[in-house]
Tab-separated table of C-alpha atoms in Angstrom:
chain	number	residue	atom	x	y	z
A	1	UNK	CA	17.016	52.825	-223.583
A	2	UNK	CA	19.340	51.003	-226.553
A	3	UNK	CA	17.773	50.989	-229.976
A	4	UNK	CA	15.296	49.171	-230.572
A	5	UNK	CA	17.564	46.881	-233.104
A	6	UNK	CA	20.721	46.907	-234.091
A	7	UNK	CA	20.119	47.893	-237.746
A	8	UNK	CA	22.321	50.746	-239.863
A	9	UNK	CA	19.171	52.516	-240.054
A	10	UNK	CA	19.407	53.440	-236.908
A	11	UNK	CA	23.136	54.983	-236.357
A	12	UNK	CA	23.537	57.953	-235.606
A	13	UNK	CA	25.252	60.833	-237.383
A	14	UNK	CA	26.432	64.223	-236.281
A	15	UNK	CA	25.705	66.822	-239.483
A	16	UNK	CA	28.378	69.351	-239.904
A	17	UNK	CA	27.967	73.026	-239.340
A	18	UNK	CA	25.321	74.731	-236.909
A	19	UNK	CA	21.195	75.489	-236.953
A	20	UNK	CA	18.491	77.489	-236.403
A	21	UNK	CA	15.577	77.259	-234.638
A	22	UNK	CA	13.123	80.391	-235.698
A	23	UNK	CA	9.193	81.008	-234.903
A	24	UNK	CA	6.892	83.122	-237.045
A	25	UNK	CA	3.297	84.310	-236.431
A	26	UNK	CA	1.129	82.261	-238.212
A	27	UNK	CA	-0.137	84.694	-240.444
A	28	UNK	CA	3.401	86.584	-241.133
A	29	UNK	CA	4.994	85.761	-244.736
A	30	UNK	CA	7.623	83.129	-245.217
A	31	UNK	CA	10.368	85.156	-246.098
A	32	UNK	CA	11.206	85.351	-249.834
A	33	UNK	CA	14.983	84.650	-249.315
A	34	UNK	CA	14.139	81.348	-246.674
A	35	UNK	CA	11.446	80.200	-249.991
A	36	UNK	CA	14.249	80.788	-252.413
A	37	UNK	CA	16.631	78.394	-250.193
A	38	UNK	CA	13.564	75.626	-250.441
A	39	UNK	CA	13.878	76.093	-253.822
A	40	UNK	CA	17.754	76.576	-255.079
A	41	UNK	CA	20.258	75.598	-251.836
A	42	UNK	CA	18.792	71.095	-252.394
A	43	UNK	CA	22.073	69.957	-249.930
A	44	UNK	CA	20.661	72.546	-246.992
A	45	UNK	CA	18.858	70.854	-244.452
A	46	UNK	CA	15.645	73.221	-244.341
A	47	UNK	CA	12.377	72.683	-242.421
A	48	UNK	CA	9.480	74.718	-242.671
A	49	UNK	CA	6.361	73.779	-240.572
A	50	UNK	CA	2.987	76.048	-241.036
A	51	UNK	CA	0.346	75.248	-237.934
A	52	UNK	CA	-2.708	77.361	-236.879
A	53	UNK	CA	-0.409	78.760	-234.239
A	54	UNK	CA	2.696	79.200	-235.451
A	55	UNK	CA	5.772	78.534	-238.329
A	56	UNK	CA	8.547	77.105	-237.455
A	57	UNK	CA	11.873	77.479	-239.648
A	58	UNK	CA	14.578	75.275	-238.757
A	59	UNK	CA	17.490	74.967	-240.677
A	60	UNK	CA	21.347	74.930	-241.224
A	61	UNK	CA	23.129	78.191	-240.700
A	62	UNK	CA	25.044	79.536	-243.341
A	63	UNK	CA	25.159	83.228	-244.996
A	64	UNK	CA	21.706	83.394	-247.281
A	65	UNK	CA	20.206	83.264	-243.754
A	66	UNK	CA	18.384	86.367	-243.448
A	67	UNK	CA	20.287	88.218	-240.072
A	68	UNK	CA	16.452	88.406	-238.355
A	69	UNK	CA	17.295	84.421	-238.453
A	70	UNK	CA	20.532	84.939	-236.597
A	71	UNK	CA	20.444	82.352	-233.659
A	72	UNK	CA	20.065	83.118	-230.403
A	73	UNK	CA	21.594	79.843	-229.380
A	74	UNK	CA	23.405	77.779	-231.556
A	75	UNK	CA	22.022	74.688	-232.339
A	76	UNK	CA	23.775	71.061	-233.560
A	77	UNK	CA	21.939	68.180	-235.210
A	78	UNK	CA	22.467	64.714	-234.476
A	79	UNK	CA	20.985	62.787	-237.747
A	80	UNK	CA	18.951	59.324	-237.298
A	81	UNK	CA	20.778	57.729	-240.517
A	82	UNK	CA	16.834	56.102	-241.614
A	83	UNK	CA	15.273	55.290	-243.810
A	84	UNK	CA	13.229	53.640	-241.303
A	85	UNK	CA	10.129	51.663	-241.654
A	86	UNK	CA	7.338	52.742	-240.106
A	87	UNK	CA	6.742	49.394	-238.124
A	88	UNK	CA	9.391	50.653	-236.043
A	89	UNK	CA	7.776	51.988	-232.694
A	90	UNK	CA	9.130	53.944	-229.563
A	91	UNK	CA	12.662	54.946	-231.643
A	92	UNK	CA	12.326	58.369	-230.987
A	93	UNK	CA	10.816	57.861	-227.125
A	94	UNK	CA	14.061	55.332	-226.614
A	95	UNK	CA	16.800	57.605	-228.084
A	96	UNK	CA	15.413	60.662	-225.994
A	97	UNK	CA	15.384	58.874	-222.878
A	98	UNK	CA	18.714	58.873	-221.881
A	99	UNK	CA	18.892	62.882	-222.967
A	100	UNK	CA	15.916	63.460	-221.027
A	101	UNK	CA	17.734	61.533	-217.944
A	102	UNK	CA	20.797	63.625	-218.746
A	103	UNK	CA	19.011	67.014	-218.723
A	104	UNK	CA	19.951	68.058	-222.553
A	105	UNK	CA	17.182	69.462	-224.097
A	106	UNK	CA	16.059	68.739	-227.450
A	107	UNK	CA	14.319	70.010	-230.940
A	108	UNK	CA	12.860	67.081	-232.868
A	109	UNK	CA	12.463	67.648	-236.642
A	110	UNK	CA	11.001	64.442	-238.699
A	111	UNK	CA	10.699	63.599	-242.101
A	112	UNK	CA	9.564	60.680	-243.943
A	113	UNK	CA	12.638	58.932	-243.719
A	114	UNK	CA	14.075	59.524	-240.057
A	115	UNK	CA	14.532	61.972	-236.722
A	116	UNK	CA	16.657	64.652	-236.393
A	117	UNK	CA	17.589	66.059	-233.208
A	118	UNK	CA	18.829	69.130	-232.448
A	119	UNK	CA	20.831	70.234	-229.091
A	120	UNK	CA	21.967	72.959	-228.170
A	121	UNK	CA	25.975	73.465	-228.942
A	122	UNK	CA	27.017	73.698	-225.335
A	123	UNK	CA	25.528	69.815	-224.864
A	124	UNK	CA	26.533	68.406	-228.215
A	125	UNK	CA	29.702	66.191	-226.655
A	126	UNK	CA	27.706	65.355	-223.319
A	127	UNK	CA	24.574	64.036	-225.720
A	128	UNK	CA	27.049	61.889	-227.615
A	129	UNK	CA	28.965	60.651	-224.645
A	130	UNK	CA	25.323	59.910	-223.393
A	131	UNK	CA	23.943	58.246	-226.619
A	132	UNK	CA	26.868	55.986	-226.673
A	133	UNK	CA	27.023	54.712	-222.924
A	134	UNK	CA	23.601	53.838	-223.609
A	135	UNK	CA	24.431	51.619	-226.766
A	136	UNK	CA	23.546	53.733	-229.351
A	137	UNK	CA	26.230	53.454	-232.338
A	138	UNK	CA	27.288	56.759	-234.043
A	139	UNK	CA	28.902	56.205	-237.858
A	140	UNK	CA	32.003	57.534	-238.892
């Protein structure tokens, strides 16, 4: 499914370097080094999410990672450019369709101001190659 609009909002952008994706118990302590990065390391992209049944830590690898954080697979991000307005519906259901169709699986991280999806490095080029036979525009 094509964007919803053709607006800059909506281009696409693929983030330099690789991510994480890392669970905690729900009741285990962030990490001191991971709250230090929320606090000092602003051009990271860092995610912390704290549910009833679980944390999840998803970020941009780089060496303050703690080594328990290492990745087990290695993760890309491909960056909705946003802001978007919230009267926008269905942009995340229409830019997943045609990974979904594709078989590339996806982690969705969202913020106020857009999507971010992460793939798994082995599918980065065939989720591009995807995205953009299906009109989607990536910026340079």
């Amino acid at each position: 499914m094509a964007p919803p609009i053709d607006h800059f909002s909506l281009h696409l952008h693929v983030l330099p370097g690789t991510f994480f994706i890392s669970k905690l118990e729900p009741t285990e302590p962030i990490p001191q080094s991971i709250v230090n990065l929320l606090v000092k390391r602003g051009s990271l992209f860092l995610s912390l999410t704290r549910t009833p049944e679980e944390t999840s830590i998803v970020g941009q690898w780089h060496d303050g990672i703690p080594e328990a954080f290492k990745p087990e697979a290695v993760w890309r991000c491909i960056k909705l450019q946003g802001p978007m307005e919230f009267s926008l519906v269905g942009v995340l259901a229409q830019l997943t369709a045609p990974l979904k169709e594709a078989g590339i699986g996806i982690f969705v991280v969202s913020t106020w101001n857009t999507d971010y999806l992460l793939v798994n490095e082995a599918n980065l080029k065939l989720a591009i190659e995807t995205l953009k036979a299906d009109g989607w525009t990536f910026a340079t």
